[in-house]
Amino acid sequence: MLTLVKAEGYRMLHRFDFFAVAMVAAIVTVLGSLVVCMTDISFDGWKANFMGDILQSGGVLIVIYSGFVSLYMMSDYFKYKLFNSEIVNGNRMCRIYGVHTVLVAAVASAVFCFVVILACIIYTLETGEQACNQMAEKMLLLFCIVFRMACVAVLHIYLLRNVFIAMLLYIINQVTIVGMFFSVIEGVFDRKVAVFTSVDQLHIIFDTTTNGQCLTWIIFGTVIEIAIMGILFYLCYLWKGKRVYE
């Protein structure tokens, strides 16, 4: 497994287009969120929580960013059937899928958080004010949320084998279906256990204050969502006769 991680890590580090696309997409996402925030009828000028206002307004744009970047990085594997060579080298399917999911999600999350931190630094230098309170804690939580969305996006392409269909279904699921599902869970627990969708969590972490409970909510929601997608993929994998391609 370590060899597989090294090989995939080496390939990703030497693919300039991966980081270039992720960087451009992250910048466009942050700028788009800024425009959405400024056109909001309730906008009355920047407050202390500059970055929180932007990212809360651009929740759907961040969903699109996570899906687009993750699926772009995975597109070559299905276009050129690169998984076959890894299977021939003796790697187990669960390891192949697990390694690619984690590495792709980590790159997408790290690049996005880097752009957000850069935007915060520019804002602070220009205005002399703090862009976001509790920066380190909130960037860690933001990384976890984007990581979750990227993992789910990759699982969609594993399940559907088509980048465009996977992207479309991923956005629909994240914006509507997943929200309804988690609302049912909250209703069952009578809100004694707080479970939030990725978009909801973006609003929570950028409130005035945060605490360790936010991380619990994020991990709980992440485990449930990825487990459901993983089970669906595994059932499909068994149904197709344990073959990557038919």
PDB file of N, CA, C and O in Angstrom, residues 147-200:
ATOM      1  N   PHE A 147     -12.667  18.501   2.377  1.00  0.00           N
ATOM      2  CA  PHE A 147     -12.182  17.127   2.237  1.00  0.00           C
ATOM      3  C   PHE A 147     -13.356  16.159   2.139  1.00  0.00           C
ATOM      4  O   PHE A 147     -13.355  15.246   1.305  1.00  0.00           O
ATOM      5  N   ARG A 148     -14.352  16.372   2.977  1.00  0.00           N
ATOM      6  CA  ARG A 148     -15.555  15.529   2.948  1.00  0.00           C
ATOM      7  C   ARG A 148     -16.247  15.612   1.589  1.00  0.00           C
ATOM      8  O   ARG A 148     -16.588  14.594   0.984  1.00  0.00           O
ATOM      9  N   MET A 149     -16.462  16.825   1.101  1.00  0.00           N
ATOM     10  CA  MET A 149     -17.152  17.004  -0.173  1.00  0.00           C
ATOM     11  C   MET A 149     -16.356  16.378  -1.322  1.00  0.00           C
ATOM     12  O   MET A 149     -16.926  15.757  -2.230  1.00  0.00           O
ATOM     13  N   ALA A 150     -15.040  16.532  -1.285  1.00  0.00           N
ATOM     14  CA  ALA A 150     -14.204  15.971  -2.350  1.00  0.00           C
ATOM     15  C   ALA A 150     -14.234  14.443  -2.328  1.00  0.00           C
ATOM     16  O   ALA A 150     -14.282  13.795  -3.388  1.00  0.00           O
ATOM     17  N   CYS A 151     -14.198  13.855  -1.125  1.00  0.00           N
ATOM     18  CA  CYS A 151     -14.289  12.388  -1.023  1.00  0.00           C
ATOM     19  C   CYS A 151     -15.592  11.877  -1.630  1.00  0.00           C
ATOM     20  O   CYS A 151     -15.612  10.888  -2.373  1.00  0.00           O
ATOM     21  N   VAL A 152     -16.684  12.560  -1.306  1.00  0.00           N
ATOM     22  CA  VAL A 152     -17.990  12.156  -1.829  1.00  0.00           C
ATOM     23  C   VAL A 152     -18.030  12.304  -3.346  1.00  0.00           C
ATOM     24  O   VAL A 152     -18.600  11.462  -4.047  1.00  0.00           O
ATOM     25  N   ALA A 153     -17.413  13.355  -3.872  1.00  0.00           N
ATOM     26  CA  ALA A 153     -17.374  13.545  -5.327  1.00  0.00           C
ATOM     27  C   ALA A 153     -16.630  12.402  -6.008  1.00  0.00           C
ATOM     28  O   ALA A 153     -17.069  11.883  -7.044  1.00  0.00           O
ATOM     29  N   VAL A 154     -15.509  11.996  -5.434  1.00  0.00           N
ATOM     30  CA  VAL A 154     -14.739  10.884  -6.005  1.00  0.00           C
ATOM     31  C   VAL A 154     -15.548   9.594  -5.949  1.00  0.00           C
ATOM     32  O   VAL A 154     -15.547   8.796  -6.898  1.00  0.00           O
ATOM     33  N   LEU A 155     -16.258   9.361  -4.862  1.00  0.00           N
ATOM     34  CA  LEU A 155     -17.087   8.161  -4.753  1.00  0.00           C
ATOM     35  C   LEU A 155     -18.206   8.173  -5.792  1.00  0.00           C
ATOM     36  O   LEU A 155     -18.624   7.115  -6.271  1.00  0.00           O
ATOM     37  N   HIS A 156     -18.682   9.351  -6.151  1.00  0.00           N
ATOM     38  CA  HIS A 156     -19.698   9.439  -7.204  1.00  0.00           C
ATOM     39  C   HIS A 156     -19.146   8.951  -8.549  1.00  0.00           C
ATOM     40  O   HIS A 156     -19.836   8.235  -9.287  1.00  0.00           O
ATOM     41  N   ILE A 157     -17.922   9.331  -8.861  1.00  0.00           N
ATOM     42  CA  ILE A 157     -17.373   8.912 -10.149  1.00  0.00           C
ATOM     43  C   ILE A 157     -17.021   7.426 -10.130  1.00  0.00           C
ATOM     44  O   ILE A 157     -17.114   6.741 -11.152  1.00  0.00           O
ATOM     45  N   TYR A 158     -16.620   6.901  -8.978  1.00  0.00           N
ATOM     46  CA  TYR A 158     -16.418   5.458  -8.873  1.00  0.00           C
ATOM     47  C   TYR A 158     -17.713   4.714  -9.173  1.00  0.00           C
ATOM     48  O   TYR A 158     -17.728   3.679  -9.843  1.00  0.00           O
ATOM     49  N   LEU A 159     -18.790   5.263  -8.663  1.00  0.00           N
ATOM     50  CA  LEU A 159     -20.087   4.596  -8.778  1.00  0.00           C
ATOM     51  C   LEU A 159     -20.667   4.695 -10.185  1.00  0.00           C
ATOM     52  O   LEU A 159     -21.227   3.730 -10.705  1.00  0.00           O
ATOM     53  N   LEU A 160     -20.494   5.856 -10.826  1.00  0.00           N
ATOM     54  CA  LEU A 160     -21.174   6.119 -12.100  1.00  0.00           C
ATOM     55  C   LEU A 160     -20.286   5.957 -13.336  1.00  0.00           C
ATOM     56  O   LEU A 160     -20.794   5.839 -14.449  1.00  0.00           O
ATOM     57  N   ARG A 161     -18.964   5.999 -13.164  1.00  0.00           N
ATOM     58  CA  ARG A 161     -18.024   5.794 -14.279  1.00  0.00           C
ATOM     59  C   ARG A 161     -18.127   6.858 -15.368  1.00  0.00           C
ATOM     60  O   ARG A 161     -17.661   6.641 -16.470  1.00  0.00           O
ATOM     61  N   ASN A 162     -18.743   7.974 -15.081  1.00  0.00           N
ATOM     62  CA  ASN A 162     -18.878   9.032 -16.083  1.00  0.00           C
ATOM     63  C   ASN A 162     -18.723  10.368 -15.368  1.00  0.00           C
ATOM     64  O   ASN A 162     -19.474  10.672 -14.426  1.00  0.00           O
ATOM     65  N   VAL A 163     -17.747  11.170 -15.805  1.00  0.00           N
ATOM     66  CA  VAL A 163     -17.417  12.414 -15.113  1.00  0.00           C
ATOM     67  C   VAL A 163     -18.600  13.378 -15.101  1.00  0.00           C
ATOM     68  O   VAL A 163     -18.928  13.971 -14.067  1.00  0.00           O
ATOM     69  N   PHE A 164     -19.259  13.559 -16.238  1.00  0.00           N
ATOM     70  CA  PHE A 164     -20.323  14.559 -16.344  1.00  0.00           C
ATOM     71  C   PHE A 164     -21.565  14.156 -15.531  1.00  0.00           C
ATOM     72  O   PHE A 164     -22.146  14.974 -14.819  1.00  0.00           O
ATOM     73  N   ILE A 165     -21.959  12.891 -15.638  1.00  0.00           N
ATOM     74  CA  ILE A 165     -23.105  12.421 -14.870  1.00  0.00           C
ATOM     75  C   ILE A 165     -22.790  12.455 -13.379  1.00  0.00           C
ATOM     76  O   ILE A 165     -23.631  12.840 -12.550  1.00  0.00           O
ATOM     77  N   ALA A 166     -21.557  12.058 -13.025  1.00  0.00           N
ATOM     78  CA  ALA A 166     -21.145  12.074 -11.622  1.00  0.00           C
ATOM     79  C   ALA A 166     -21.192  13.491 -11.060  1.00  0.00           C
ATOM     80  O   ALA A 166     -21.658  13.711  -9.938  1.00  0.00           O
ATOM     81  N   MET A 167     -20.733  14.463 -11.835  1.00  0.00           N
ATOM     82  CA  MET A 167     -20.728  15.855 -11.377  1.00  0.00           C
ATOM     83  C   MET A 167     -22.150  16.359 -11.163  1.00  0.00           C
ATOM     84  O   MET A 167     -22.454  16.995 -10.149  1.00  0.00           O
ATOM     85  N   LEU A 168     -23.017  16.059 -12.107  1.00  0.00           N
ATOM     86  CA  LEU A 168     -24.405  16.514 -12.011  1.00  0.00           C
ATOM     87  C   LEU A 168     -25.100  15.895 -10.805  1.00  0.00           C
ATOM     88  O   LEU A 168     -25.741  16.606 -10.010  1.00  0.00           O
ATOM     89  N   LEU A 169     -24.970  14.588 -10.639  1.00  0.00           N
ATOM     90  CA  LEU A 169     -25.627  13.911  -9.520  1.00  0.00           C
ATOM     91  C   LEU A 169     -25.018  14.340  -8.189  1.00  0.00           C
ATOM     92  O   LEU A 169     -25.732  14.483  -7.193  1.00  0.00           O
ATOM     93  N   TYR A 170     -23.707  14.556  -8.180  1.00  0.00           N
ATOM     94  CA  TYR A 170     -23.037  15.009  -6.957  1.00  0.00           C
ATOM     95  C   TYR A 170     -23.601  16.348  -6.485  1.00  0.00           C
ATOM     96  O   TYR A 170     -23.890  16.527  -5.301  1.00  0.00           O
ATOM     97  N   ILE A 171     -23.772  17.304  -7.400  1.00  0.00           N
ATOM     98  CA  ILE A 171     -24.306  18.621  -7.027  1.00  0.00           C
ATOM     99  C   ILE A 171     -25.739  18.501  -6.529  1.00  0.00           C
ATOM    100  O   ILE A 171     -26.119  19.095  -5.513  1.00  0.00           O
ATOM    101  N   ILE A 172     -26.546  17.709  -7.239  1.00  0.00           N
ATOM    102  CA  ILE A 172     -27.941  17.518  -6.820  1.00  0.00           C
ATOM    103  C   ILE A 172     -28.001  16.901  -5.435  1.00  0.00           C
ATOM    104  O   ILE A 172     -28.772  17.333  -4.566  1.00  0.00           O
ATOM    105  N   ASN A 173     -27.177  15.893  -5.213  1.00  0.00           N
ATOM    106  CA  ASN A 173     -27.170  15.225  -3.902  1.00  0.00           C
ATOM    107  C   ASN A 173     -26.747  16.175  -2.780  1.00  0.00           C
ATOM    108  O   ASN A 173     -27.381  16.230  -1.728  1.00  0.00           O
ATOM    109  N   GLN A 174     -25.679  16.927  -3.030  1.00  0.00           N
ATOM    110  CA  GLN A 174     -25.151  17.800  -1.981  1.00  0.00           C
ATOM    111  C   GLN A 174     -26.093  18.956  -1.655  1.00  0.00           C
ATOM    112  O   GLN A 174     -26.207  19.365  -0.503  1.00  0.00           O
ATOM    113  N   VAL A 175     -26.749  19.477  -2.671  1.00  0.00           N
ATOM    114  CA  VAL A 175     -27.583  20.662  -2.466  1.00  0.00           C
ATOM    115  C   VAL A 175     -28.985  20.316  -1.972  1.00  0.00           C
ATOM    116  O   VAL A 175     -29.579  21.057  -1.192  1.00  0.00           O
ATOM    117  N   THR A 176     -29.521  19.165  -2.410  1.00  0.00           N
ATOM    118  CA  THR A 176     -30.918  18.852  -2.068  1.00  0.00           C
ATOM    119  C   THR A 176     -31.072  17.534  -1.306  1.00  0.00           C
ATOM    120  O   THR A 176     -31.491  17.526  -0.146  1.00  0.00           O
ATOM    121  N   ILE A 177     -30.734  16.421  -1.934  1.00  0.00           N
ATOM    122  CA  ILE A 177     -31.045  15.102  -1.379  1.00  0.00           C
ATOM    123  C   ILE A 177     -30.365  14.873  -0.034  1.00  0.00           C
ATOM    124  O   ILE A 177     -30.985  14.426   0.934  1.00  0.00           O
ATOM    125  N   VAL A 178     -29.056  15.176   0.042  1.00  0.00           N
ATOM    126  CA  VAL A 178     -28.326  14.964   1.296  1.00  0.00           C
ATOM    127  C   VAL A 178     -28.905  15.831   2.409  1.00  0.00           C
ATOM    128  O   VAL A 178     -29.024  15.410   3.564  1.00  0.00           O
ATOM    129  N   GLY A 179     -29.292  17.068   2.058  1.00  0.00           N
ATOM    130  CA  GLY A 179     -29.892  17.955   3.047  1.00  0.00           C
ATOM    131  C   GLY A 179     -31.169  17.376   3.622  1.00  0.00           C
ATOM    132  O   GLY A 179     -31.390  17.424   4.845  1.00  0.00           O
ATOM    133  N   MET A 180     -32.021  16.828   2.757  1.00  0.00           N
ATOM    134  CA  MET A 180     -33.263  16.224   3.236  1.00  0.00           C
ATOM    135  C   MET A 180     -32.986  15.003   4.099  1.00  0.00           C
ATOM    136  O   MET A 180     -33.640  14.782   5.117  1.00  0.00           O
ATOM    137  N   PHE A 181     -31.992  14.208   3.717  1.00  0.00           N
ATOM    138  CA  PHE A 181     -31.647  13.010   4.476  1.00  0.00           C
ATOM    139  C   PHE A 181     -31.195  13.364   5.886  1.00  0.00           C
ATOM    140  O   PHE A 181     -31.633  12.771   6.878  1.00  0.00           O
ATOM    141  N   PHE A 182     -30.304  14.357   5.993  1.00  0.00           N
ATOM    142  CA  PHE A 182     -29.805  14.735   7.308  1.00  0.00           C
ATOM    143  C   PHE A 182     -30.879  15.428   8.143  1.00  0.00           C
ATOM    144  O   PHE A 182     -30.849  15.378   9.368  1.00  0.00           O
ATOM    145  N   SER A 183     -31.842  16.073   7.479  1.00  0.00           N
ATOM    146  CA  SER A 183     -32.955  16.680   8.212  1.00  0.00           C
ATOM    147  C   SER A 183     -33.785  15.597   8.895  1.00  0.00           C
ATOM    148  O   SER A 183     -34.263  15.774  10.019  1.00  0.00           O
ATOM    149  N   VAL A 184     -33.963  14.468   8.210  1.00  0.00           N
ATOM    150  CA  VAL A 184     -34.692  13.334   8.800  1.00  0.00           C
ATOM    151  C   VAL A 184     -33.948  12.804  10.018  1.00  0.00           C
ATOM    152  O   VAL A 184     -34.544  12.507  11.060  1.00  0.00           O
ATOM    153  N   ILE A 185     -32.621  12.688   9.898  1.00  0.00           N
ATOM    154  CA  ILE A 185     -31.821  12.202  11.019  1.00  0.00           C
ATOM    155  C   ILE A 185     -31.955  13.138  12.219  1.00  0.00           C
ATOM    156  O   ILE A 185     -32.134  12.697  13.364  1.00  0.00           O
ATOM    157  N   GLU A 186     -31.884  14.444  11.950  1.00  0.00           N
ATOM    158  CA  GLU A 186     -32.038  15.409  13.037  1.00  0.00           C
ATOM    159  C   GLU A 186     -33.413  15.294  13.689  1.00  0.00           C
ATOM    160  O   GLU A 186     -33.554  15.431  14.895  1.00  0.00           O
ATOM    161  N   GLY A 187     -34.454  15.036  12.856  1.00  0.00           N
ATOM    162  CA  GLY A 187     -35.801  14.887  13.387  1.00  0.00           C
ATOM    163  C   GLY A 187     -35.928  13.655  14.261  1.00  0.00           C
ATOM    164  O   GLY A 187     -36.585  13.685  15.309  1.00  0.00           O
ATOM    165  N   VAL A 188     -35.283  12.555  13.852  1.00  0.00           N
ATOM    166  CA  VAL A 188     -35.339  11.313  14.627  1.00  0.00           C
ATOM    167  C   VAL A 188     -34.696  11.498  15.994  1.00  0.00           C
ATOM    168  O   VAL A 188     -35.205  11.034  17.022  1.00  0.00           O
ATOM    169  N   PHE A 189     -33.566  12.213  16.006  1.00  0.00           N
ATOM    170  CA  PHE A 189     -32.861  12.434  17.267  1.00  0.00           C
ATOM    171  C   PHE A 189     -33.400  13.648  18.025  1.00  0.00           C
ATOM    172  O   PHE A 189     -32.861  14.004  19.065  1.00  0.00           O
ATOM    173  N   ASP A 190     -34.440  14.278  17.474  1.00  0.00           N
ATOM    174  CA  ASP A 190     -35.035  15.456  18.105  1.00  0.00           C
ATOM    175  C   ASP A 190     -33.966  16.515  18.387  1.00  0.00           C
ATOM    176  O   ASP A 190     -33.989  17.195  19.406  1.00  0.00           O
ATOM    177  N   ARG A 191     -33.013  16.607  17.443  1.00  0.00           N
ATOM    178  CA  ARG A 191     -31.917  17.582  17.511  1.00  0.00           C
ATOM    179  C   ARG A 191     -31.043  17.435  18.760  1.00  0.00           C
ATOM    180  O   ARG A 191     -30.325  18.353  19.141  1.00  0.00           O
ATOM    181  N   LYS A 192     -31.110  16.271  19.377  1.00  0.00           N
ATOM    182  CA  LYS A 192     -30.205  16.027  20.503  1.00  0.00           C
ATOM    183  C   LYS A 192     -28.802  15.720  19.980  1.00  0.00           C
ATOM    184  O   LYS A 192     -27.816  15.923  20.667  1.00  0.00           O
ATOM    185  N   VAL A 193     -28.748  15.186  18.769  1.00  0.00           N
ATOM    186  CA  VAL A 193     -27.471  14.959  18.110  1.00  0.00           C
ATOM    187  C   VAL A 193     -27.442  15.847  16.884  1.00  0.00           C
ATOM    188  O   VAL A 193     -28.285  15.730  15.997  1.00  0.00           O
ATOM    189  N   ALA A 194     -26.497  16.757  16.802  1.00  0.00           N
ATOM    190  CA  ALA A 194     -26.455  17.718  15.694  1.00  0.00           C
ATOM    191  C   ALA A 194     -25.694  17.119  14.519  1.00  0.00           C
ATOM    192  O   ALA A 194     -24.516  16.810  14.620  1.00  0.00           O
ATOM    193  N   VAL A 195     -26.380  16.929  13.422  1.00  0.00           N
ATOM    194  CA  VAL A 195     -25.771  16.425  12.196  1.00  0.00           C
ATOM    195  C   VAL A 195     -26.047  17.451  11.105  1.00  0.00           C
ATOM    196  O   VAL A 195     -27.195  17.819  10.891  1.00  0.00           O
ATOM    197  N   PHE A 196     -25.010  17.895  10.432  1.00  0.00           N
ATOM    198  CA  PHE A 196     -25.194  18.941   9.436  1.00  0.00           C
ATOM    199  C   PHE A 196     -24.633  18.516   8.088  1.00  0.00           C
ATOM    200  O   PHE A 196     -23.690  17.743   8.008  1.00  0.00           O
ATOM    201  N   THR A 197     -25.233  19.052   7.032  1.00  0.00           N
ATOM    202  CA  THR A 197     -24.679  18.866   5.694  1.00  0.00           C
ATOM    203  C   THR A 197     -23.435  19.736   5.563  1.00  0.00           C
ATOM    204  O   THR A 197     -23.161  20.604   6.394  1.00  0.00           O
ATOM    205  N   SER A 198     -22.689  19.528   4.483  1.00  0.00           N
ATOM    206  CA  SER A 198     -21.468  20.299   4.272  1.00  0.00           C
ATOM    207  C   SER A 198     -21.752  21.790   4.192  1.00  0.00           C
ATOM    208  O   SER A 198     -21.027  22.611   4.766  1.00  0.00           O
ATOM    209  N   VAL A 199     -22.810  22.165   3.470  1.00  0.00           N
ATOM    210  CA  VAL A 199     -23.145  23.582   3.309  1.00  0.00           C
ATOM    211  C   VAL A 199     -23.558  24.181   4.649  1.00  0.00           C
ATOM    212  O   VAL A 199     -23.164  25.306   4.997  1.00  0.00           O
ATOM    213  N   ASP A 200     -24.344  23.445   5.430  1.00  0.00           N
ATOM    214  CA  ASP A 200     -24.734  23.924   6.756  1.00  0.00           C
ATOM    215  C   ASP A 200     -23.518  24.142   7.643  1.00  0.00           C
ATOM    216  O   ASP A 200     -23.446  25.106   8.413  1.00  0.00           O
TER     217      ASP A 200
END
